[in-house]
mmCIF file with all atom_site columns, C-alpha atoms in Angstrom:
data_model
loop_
_atom_site.group_PDB
_atom_site.id
_atom_site.type_symbol
_atom_site.label_atom_id
_atom_site.label_alt_id
_atom_site.label_comp_id
_atom_site.label_asym_id
_atom_site.label_entity_id
_atom_site.label_seq_id
_atom_site.pdbx_PDB_ins_code
_atom_site.Cartn_x
_atom_site.Cartn_y
_atom_site.Cartn_z
_atom_site.occupancy
_atom_site.B_iso_or_equiv
_atom_site.pdbx_formal_charge
_atom_site.auth_seq_id
_atom_site.auth_comp_id
_atom_site.auth_asym_id
_atom_site.auth_atom_id
_atom_site.pdbx_PDB_model_num
ATOM 1   C CA . UNK I 1 1   ? 0.509   -9.544  -44.084 1.00 45.00 ? 14  UNK I CA 1
ATOM 2   C CA . UNK I 1 2   ? 0.709   -11.034 -40.753 1.00 49.00 ? 15  UNK I CA 1
ATOM 3   C CA . UNK I 1 3   ? 0.504   -8.672  -37.640 1.00 55.00 ? 16  UNK I CA 1
ATOM 4   C CA . UNK I 1 4   ? 3.045   -9.015  -35.279 1.00 59.00 ? 17  UNK I CA 1
ATOM 5   C CA . UNK I 1 5   ? 1.938   -9.512  -31.553 1.00 63.00 ? 18  UNK I CA 1
ATOM 6   C CA . UNK I 1 6   ? 3.423   -7.037  -29.089 1.00 61.00 ? 19  UNK I CA 1
ATOM 7   C CA . UNK I 1 7   ? 3.706   -8.376  -25.629 1.00 59.00 ? 20  UNK I CA 1
ATOM 8   C CA . UNK I 1 8   ? 4.179   -4.855  -24.022 1.00 62.00 ? 21  UNK I CA 1
ATOM 9   C CA . UNK I 1 9   ? 0.382   -3.765  -23.784 1.00 65.00 ? 22  UNK I CA 1
ATOM 10  C CA . UNK I 1 10  ? -0.509  -7.054  -22.172 1.00 67.00 ? 23  UNK I CA 1
ATOM 11  C CA . UNK I 1 11  ? 2.659   -6.911  -19.716 1.00 62.00 ? 24  UNK I CA 1
ATOM 12  C CA . UNK I 1 12  ? 1.737   -3.133  -18.927 1.00 66.00 ? 25  UNK I CA 1
ATOM 13  C CA . UNK I 1 13  ? -2.136  -4.232  -18.495 1.00 71.00 ? 26  UNK I CA 1
ATOM 14  C CA . UNK I 1 14  ? -1.034  -7.282  -16.282 1.00 77.00 ? 27  UNK I CA 1
ATOM 15  C CA . UNK I 1 15  ? 1.641   -4.751  -14.276 1.00 75.00 ? 28  UNK I CA 1
ATOM 16  C CA . UNK I 1 16  ? -1.263  -2.183  -13.548 1.00 77.00 ? 29  UNK I CA 1
ATOM 17  C CA . UNK I 1 17  ? -3.679  -4.513  -12.663 1.00 80.00 ? 30  UNK I CA 1
ATOM 18  C CA . UNK I 1 18  ? -1.096  -6.130  -9.898  1.00 83.00 ? 31  UNK I CA 1
ATOM 19  C CA . UNK I 1 19  ? -0.098  -2.557  -8.803  1.00 84.00 ? 32  UNK I CA 1
ATOM 20  C CA . UNK I 1 20  ? -4.002  -1.911  -8.180  1.00 85.00 ? 33  UNK I CA 1
ATOM 21  C CA . UNK I 1 21  ? -4.452  -5.204  -6.537  1.00 87.00 ? 34  UNK I CA 1
ATOM 22  C CA . UNK I 1 22  ? -1.269  -4.179  -4.258  1.00 88.00 ? 35  UNK I CA 1
ATOM 23  C CA . UNK I 1 23  ? -2.731  -0.892  -3.324  1.00 89.00 ? 36  UNK I CA 1
ATOM 24  C CA . UNK I 1 24  ? -5.950  -2.132  -2.462  1.00 90.00 ? 37  UNK I CA 1
ATOM 25  C CA . UNK I 1 25  ? -4.326  -4.985  -0.240  1.00 88.00 ? 38  UNK I CA 1
ATOM 26  C CA . UNK I 1 26  ? -2.261  -2.452  1.653   1.00 90.00 ? 39  UNK I CA 1
ATOM 27  C CA . UNK I 1 27  ? -5.373  -0.213  2.343   1.00 90.00 ? 40  UNK I CA 1
ATOM 28  C CA . UNK I 1 28  ? -7.108  -3.143  3.531   1.00 89.00 ? 41  UNK I CA 1
ATOM 29  C CA . UNK I 1 29  ? -4.093  -3.775  5.879   1.00 89.00 ? 42  UNK I CA 1
ATOM 30  C CA . UNK I 1 30  ? -4.013  -0.107  7.048   1.00 89.00 ? 43  UNK I CA 1
ATOM 31  C CA . UNK I 1 31  ? -7.789  -0.305  7.698   1.00 89.00 ? 44  UNK I CA 1
ATOM 32  C CA . UNK I 1 32  ? -7.111  -3.566  9.812   1.00 87.00 ? 45  UNK I CA 1
ATOM 33  C CA . UNK I 1 33  ? -4.305  -1.920  11.939  1.00 86.00 ? 46  UNK I CA 1
ATOM 34  C CA . UNK I 1 34  ? -6.771  1.021   12.525  1.00 85.00 ? 47  UNK I CA 1
ATOM 35  C CA . UNK I 1 35  ? -9.526  -1.238  13.796  1.00 84.00 ? 48  UNK I CA 1
ATOM 36  C CA . UNK I 1 36  ? -7.097  -3.097  15.803  1.00 82.00 ? 49  UNK I CA 1
ATOM 37  C CA . UNK I 1 37  ? -5.730  0.188   17.556  1.00 81.00 ? 50  UNK I CA 1
ATOM 38  C CA . UNK I 1 38  ? -9.398  1.221   18.025  1.00 79.00 ? 51  UNK I CA 1
ATOM 39  C CA . UNK I 1 39  ? -10.222 -1.928  19.615  1.00 77.00 ? 52  UNK I CA 1
ATOM 40  C CA . UNK I 1 40  ? -7.465  -2.225  21.743  1.00 74.00 ? 53  UNK I CA 1
ATOM 41  C CA . UNK I 1 41  ? -7.698  1.673   22.905  1.00 72.00 ? 54  UNK I CA 1
ATOM 42  C CA . UNK I 1 42  ? -11.272 1.478   23.854  1.00 72.00 ? 55  UNK I CA 1
ATOM 43  C CA . UNK I 1 43  ? -12.402 -2.094  24.474  1.00 65.00 ? 56  UNK I CA 1
ATOM 44  C CA . UNK I 1 44  ? -9.973  -3.766  26.452  1.00 58.00 ? 57  UNK I CA 1
ATOM 45  C CA . UNK I 1 45  ? -8.726  -1.451  29.196  1.00 57.00 ? 58  UNK I CA 1
ATOM 46  C CA . UNK I 1 46  ? -12.316 -0.577  30.378  1.00 57.00 ? 59  UNK I CA 1
ATOM 47  C CA . UNK I 1 47  ? -13.295 -4.211  30.714  1.00 59.00 ? 60  UNK I CA 1
ATOM 48  C CA . UNK I 1 48  ? -10.071 -4.574  32.924  1.00 61.00 ? 61  UNK I CA 1
ATOM 49  C CA . UNK I 1 49  ? -11.067 -1.514  35.214  1.00 62.00 ? 62  UNK I CA 1
ATOM 50  C CA . UNK I 1 50  ? -14.504 -2.680  35.824  1.00 64.00 ? 63  UNK I CA 1
ATOM 51  C CA . UNK I 1 51  ? -13.645 -6.456  36.763  1.00 69.00 ? 64  UNK I CA 1
ATOM 52  C CA . UNK I 1 52  ? -10.816 -5.015  39.067  1.00 72.00 ? 65  UNK I CA 1
ATOM 53  C CA . UNK I 1 53  ? -13.504 -2.676  40.544  1.00 72.00 ? 66  UNK I CA 1
ATOM 54  C CA . UNK I 1 54  ? -15.871 -5.330  41.109  1.00 72.00 ? 67  UNK I CA 1
ATOM 55  C CA . UNK I 1 55  ? -13.447 -7.720  42.625  1.00 74.00 ? 68  UNK I CA 1
ATOM 56  C CA . UNK I 1 56  ? -12.326 -5.057  45.120  1.00 73.00 ? 69  UNK I CA 1
ATOM 57  C CA . UNK I 1 57  ? -15.787 -4.206  46.183  1.00 74.00 ? 70  UNK I CA 1
ATOM 58  C CA . UNK I 1 58  ? -16.424 -8.019  46.629  1.00 75.00 ? 71  UNK I CA 1
ATOM 59  C CA . UNK I 1 59  ? -13.642 -8.607  48.734  1.00 74.00 ? 72  UNK I CA 1
ATOM 60  C CA . UNK I 1 60  ? -14.319 -5.652  50.964  1.00 71.00 ? 73  UNK I CA 1
ATOM 61  C CA . UNK I 1 61  ? -17.843 -6.752  51.178  1.00 69.00 ? 74  UNK I CA 1
ATOM 62  C CA . UNK I 1 62  ? -16.608 -10.043 52.545  1.00 70.00 ? 75  UNK I CA 1
ATOM 63  C CA . UNK I 1 63  ? -14.248 -8.849  54.831  1.00 68.00 ? 76  UNK I CA 1
ATOM 64  C CA . UNK I 1 64  ? -16.488 -6.299  56.503  1.00 62.00 ? 77  UNK I CA 1
ATOM 65  C CA . UNK I 1 65  ? -19.538 -8.857  57.006  1.00 59.00 ? 78  UNK I CA 1
ATOM 66  C CA . UNK I 1 66  ? -17.184 -11.533 58.574  1.00 66.00 ? 79  UNK I CA 1
ATOM 67  C CA . UNK I 1 67  ? -16.037 -8.920  61.136  1.00 62.00 ? 80  UNK I CA 1
ATOM 68  C CA . UNK I 1 68  ? -19.023 -7.142  62.210  1.00 56.00 ? 81  UNK I CA 1
ATOM 69  C CA . UNK I 1 69  ? -22.300 -8.053  63.932  1.00 59.00 ? 82  UNK I CA 1
ATOM 70  C CA . UNK I 1 70  ? -25.669 -7.115  62.564  1.00 61.00 ? 83  UNK I CA 1
ATOM 71  C CA . UNK I 1 71  ? -25.888 -3.470  63.703  1.00 66.00 ? 84  UNK I CA 1
ATOM 72  C CA . UNK I 1 72  ? -22.393 -2.771  62.509  1.00 67.00 ? 85  UNK I CA 1
ATOM 73  C CA . UNK I 1 73  ? -23.178 -4.481  59.116  1.00 62.00 ? 86  UNK I CA 1
ATOM 74  C CA . UNK I 1 74  ? -26.136 -2.027  58.345  1.00 71.00 ? 87  UNK I CA 1
ATOM 75  C CA . UNK I 1 75  ? -23.825 0.907   59.140  1.00 74.00 ? 88  UNK I CA 1
ATOM 76  C CA . UNK I 1 76  ? -20.991 -0.588  57.307  1.00 72.00 ? 89  UNK I CA 1
ATOM 77  C CA . UNK I 1 77  ? -23.128 -1.300  54.280  1.00 75.00 ? 90  UNK I CA 1
ATOM 78  C CA . UNK I 1 78  ? -24.165 2.360   54.156  1.00 77.00 ? 91  UNK I CA 1
ATOM 79  C CA . UNK I 1 79  ? -20.665 3.456   54.618  1.00 79.00 ? 92  UNK I CA 1
ATOM 80  C CA . UNK I 1 80  ? -19.753 1.162   51.934  1.00 79.00 ? 93  UNK I CA 1
ATOM 81  C CA . UNK I 1 81  ? -22.178 2.188   49.643  1.00 77.00 ? 94  UNK I CA 1
ATOM 82  C CA . UNK I 1 82  ? -21.419 5.850   50.029  1.00 78.00 ? 95  UNK I CA 1
ATOM 83  C CA . UNK I 1 83  ? -17.651 5.107   49.465  1.00 79.00 ? 96  UNK I CA 1
ATOM 84  C CA . UNK I 1 84  ? -18.498 2.864   46.661  1.00 75.00 ? 97  UNK I CA 1
ATOM 85  C CA . UNK I 1 85  ? -20.472 5.857   45.126  1.00 74.00 ? 98  UNK I CA 1
ATOM 86  C CA . UNK I 1 86  ? -17.615 8.074   45.787  1.00 75.00 ? 99  UNK I CA 1
ATOM 87  C CA . UNK I 1 87  ? -15.117 5.494   44.135  1.00 73.00 ? 100 UNK I CA 1
ATOM 88  C CA . UNK I 1 88  ? -17.248 4.994   41.004  1.00 72.00 ? 101 UNK I CA 1
ATOM 89  C CA . UNK I 1 89  ? -17.510 8.811   40.305  1.00 72.00 ? 102 UNK I CA 1
ATOM 90  C CA . UNK I 1 90  ? -13.667 8.813   40.742  1.00 76.00 ? 103 UNK I CA 1
ATOM 91  C CA . UNK I 1 91  ? -13.029 5.698   38.624  1.00 75.00 ? 104 UNK I CA 1
ATOM 92  C CA . UNK I 1 92  ? -15.692 6.990   35.857  1.00 75.00 ? 105 UNK I CA 1
ATOM 93  C CA . UNK I 1 93  ? -13.661 10.339  35.737  1.00 78.00 ? 106 UNK I CA 1
ATOM 94  C CA . UNK I 1 94  ? -10.361 8.343   35.572  1.00 80.00 ? 107 UNK I CA 1
ATOM 95  C CA . UNK I 1 95  ? -11.930 6.017   32.806  1.00 79.00 ? 108 UNK I CA 1
ATOM 96  C CA . UNK I 1 96  ? -13.340 9.383   31.077  1.00 81.00 ? 109 UNK I CA 1
ATOM 97  C CA . UNK I 1 97  ? -9.581  10.625  31.152  1.00 83.00 ? 110 UNK I CA 1
ATOM 98  C CA . UNK I 1 98  ? -8.022  7.551   29.967  1.00 83.00 ? 111 UNK I CA 1
ATOM 99  C CA . UNK I 1 99  ? -10.691 7.255   27.120  1.00 81.00 ? 112 UNK I CA 1
ATOM 100 C CA . UNK I 1 100 ? -9.921  10.770  26.262  1.00 81.00 ? 113 UNK I CA 1
ATOM 101 C CA . UNK I 1 101 ? -6.269  9.852   26.164  1.00 82.00 ? 114 UNK I CA 1
ATOM 102 C CA . UNK I 1 102 ? -6.674  6.689   24.122  1.00 82.00 ? 115 UNK I CA 1
ATOM 103 C CA . UNK I 1 103 ? -8.930  8.829   21.685  1.00 80.00 ? 116 UNK I CA 1
ATOM 104 C CA . UNK I 1 104 ? -5.788  11.104  21.091  1.00 83.00 ? 117 UNK I CA 1
ATOM 105 C CA . UNK I 1 105 ? -3.659  8.262   20.563  1.00 83.00 ? 118 UNK I CA 1
ATOM 106 C CA . UNK I 1 106 ? -6.015  6.764   18.083  1.00 82.00 ? 119 UNK I CA 1
ATOM 107 C CA . UNK I 1 107 ? -6.157  10.060  16.129  1.00 84.00 ? 120 UNK I CA 1
ATOM 108 C CA . UNK I 1 108 ? -2.590  10.443  15.973  1.00 84.00 ? 121 UNK I CA 1
ATOM 109 C CA . UNK I 1 109 ? -2.266  6.753   14.771  1.00 84.00 ? 122 UNK I CA 1
ATOM 110 C CA . UNK I 1 110 ? -5.290  7.726   11.984  1.00 84.00 ? 123 UNK I CA 1
ATOM 111 C CA . UNK I 1 111 ? -2.952  10.904  11.145  1.00 85.00 ? 124 UNK I CA 1
ATOM 112 C CA . UNK I 1 112 ? 0.229   8.801   10.605  1.00 85.00 ? 125 UNK I CA 1
ATOM 113 C CA . UNK I 1 113 ? -1.544  6.055   8.444   1.00 81.00 ? 126 UNK I CA 1
ATOM 114 C CA . UNK I 1 114 ? -3.121  8.995   6.430   1.00 82.00 ? 127 UNK I CA 1
ATOM 115 C CA . UNK I 1 115 ? 0.346   10.179  5.728   1.00 82.00 ? 128 UNK I CA 1
ATOM 116 C CA . UNK I 1 116 ? 1.880   6.739   5.184   1.00 81.00 ? 129 UNK I CA 1
ATOM 117 C CA . UNK I 1 117 ? -0.999  6.510   2.485   1.00 78.00 ? 130 UNK I CA 1
ATOM 118 C CA . UNK I 1 118 ? -0.329  9.723   1.068   1.00 81.00 ? 131 UNK I CA 1
ATOM 119 C CA . UNK I 1 119 ? 3.403   8.639   0.900   1.00 80.00 ? 132 UNK I CA 1
ATOM 120 C CA . UNK I 1 120 ? 2.356   5.465   -1.053  1.00 76.00 ? 133 UNK I CA 1
ATOM 121 C CA . UNK I 1 121 ? 0.483   7.907   -3.294  1.00 75.00 ? 134 UNK I CA 1
ATOM 122 C CA . UNK I 1 122 ? 3.339   10.083  -3.994  1.00 78.00 ? 135 UNK I CA 1
ATOM 123 C CA . UNK I 1 123 ? 5.975   7.284   -4.648  1.00 79.00 ? 136 UNK I CA 1
ATOM 124 C CA . UNK I 1 124 ? 3.439   5.314   -6.999  1.00 80.00 ? 137 UNK I CA 1
ATOM 125 C CA . UNK I 1 125 ? 2.060   8.020   -9.219  1.00 77.00 ? 138 UNK I CA 1
ATOM 126 C CA . UNK I 1 126 ? 5.509   9.050   -10.558 1.00 80.00 ? 139 UNK I CA 1
ATOM 127 C CA . UNK I 1 127 ? 6.235   5.419   -11.141 1.00 79.00 ? 140 UNK I CA 1
ATOM 128 C CA . UNK I 1 128 ? 2.995   4.875   -13.092 1.00 79.00 ? 141 UNK I CA 1
ATOM 129 C CA . UNK I 1 129 ? 3.815   8.047   -15.128 1.00 83.00 ? 142 UNK I CA 1
ATOM 130 C CA . UNK I 1 130 ? 7.130   6.642   -15.931 1.00 84.00 ? 143 UNK I CA 1
ATOM 131 C CA . UNK I 1 131 ? 5.540   3.320   -17.167 1.00 84.00 ? 144 UNK I CA 1
ATOM 132 C CA . UNK I 1 132 ? 3.040   5.177   -19.128 1.00 86.00 ? 145 UNK I CA 1
ATOM 133 C CA . UNK I 1 133 ? 5.619   7.284   -20.908 1.00 87.00 ? 146 UNK I CA 1
ATOM 134 C CA . UNK I 1 134 ? 7.746   4.199   -21.757 1.00 88.00 ? 147 UNK I CA 1
ATOM 135 C CA . UNK I 1 135 ? 4.715   2.387   -23.126 1.00 87.00 ? 148 UNK I CA 1
ATOM 136 C CA . UNK I 1 136 ? 3.742   5.585   -25.286 1.00 88.00 ? 149 UNK I CA 1
ATOM 137 C CA . UNK I 1 137 ? 7.501   5.356   -26.688 1.00 89.00 ? 150 UNK I CA 1
ATOM 138 C CA . UNK I 1 138 ? 7.100   1.914   -27.583 1.00 90.00 ? 151 UNK I CA 1
ATOM 139 C CA . UNK I 1 139 ? 3.831   2.171   -29.086 1.00 89.00 ? 152 UNK I CA 1
ATOM 140 C CA . UNK I 1 140 ? 4.911   5.437   -31.198 1.00 89.00 ? 153 UNK I CA 1
ATOM 141 C CA . UNK I 1 141 ? 8.052   3.126   -32.197 1.00 90.00 ? 154 UNK I CA 1
ATOM 142 C CA . UNK I 1 142 ? 6.056   0.322   -33.289 1.00 89.00 ? 155 UNK I CA 1
ATOM 143 C CA . UNK I 1 143 ? 3.844   2.423   -35.127 1.00 88.00 ? 156 UNK I CA 1
ATOM 144 C CA . UNK I 1 144 ? 6.576   4.115   -36.924 1.00 89.00 ? 157 UNK I CA 1
ATOM 145 C CA . UNK I 1 145 ? 8.107   1.065   -37.601 1.00 89.00 ? 158 UNK I CA 1
ATOM 146 C CA . UNK I 1 146 ? 5.175   -0.587  -39.035 1.00 88.00 ? 159 UNK I CA 1
ATOM 147 C CA . UNK I 1 147 ? 4.496   2.586   -41.076 1.00 87.00 ? 160 UNK I CA 1
ATOM 148 C CA . UNK I 1 148 ? 7.957   2.537   -42.545 1.00 87.00 ? 161 UNK I CA 1
ATOM 149 C CA . UNK I 1 149 ? 7.694   -1.025  -43.271 1.00 87.00 ? 162 UNK I CA 1
ATOM 150 C CA . UNK I 1 150 ? 4.365   -0.547  -45.185 1.00 84.00 ? 163 UNK I CA 1
ATOM 151 C CA . UNK I 1 151 ? 5.987   2.279   -47.122 1.00 85.00 ? 164 UNK I CA 1
ATOM 152 C CA . UNK I 1 152 ? 9.084   -0.043  -48.063 1.00 84.00 ? 165 UNK I CA 1
ATOM 153 C CA . UNK I 1 153 ? 6.691   -2.932  -49.128 1.00 81.00 ? 166 UNK I CA 1
ATOM 154 C CA . UNK I 1 154 ? 4.802   -0.318  -51.540 1.00 70.00 ? 167 UNK I CA 1
#
């Protein structure tokens, strides 16, 4: 007796494989988004702040050196160094605050991404259960049909 080929098992295997690949790609996409958010939150802004601060200090020094004589330059440099130290302390405190705020934003984004992954999990698991149930019904029906056919042939 020839065995009939059933396309359903291969279809279900293919579908479940594609579903796993889709979920894997979504996880990679979410991880990439997390890295982009982290990089933009931490990396980009502190570089800009340091560059602006360096440009400001340089322009202040050039202006003061051009306007003052040697004795005033010495006093000016001392004052400038003192104010720069104070400004650096203040700017470092501001940078720490900003990084702390950005860290909080990053935590919020991470929690949003985790919630999205959970929602995917909640929506795909029932779908997989339905597919499994359908597959079981088809296999059961096929086996019963085969058994009935075998009994009828005898």
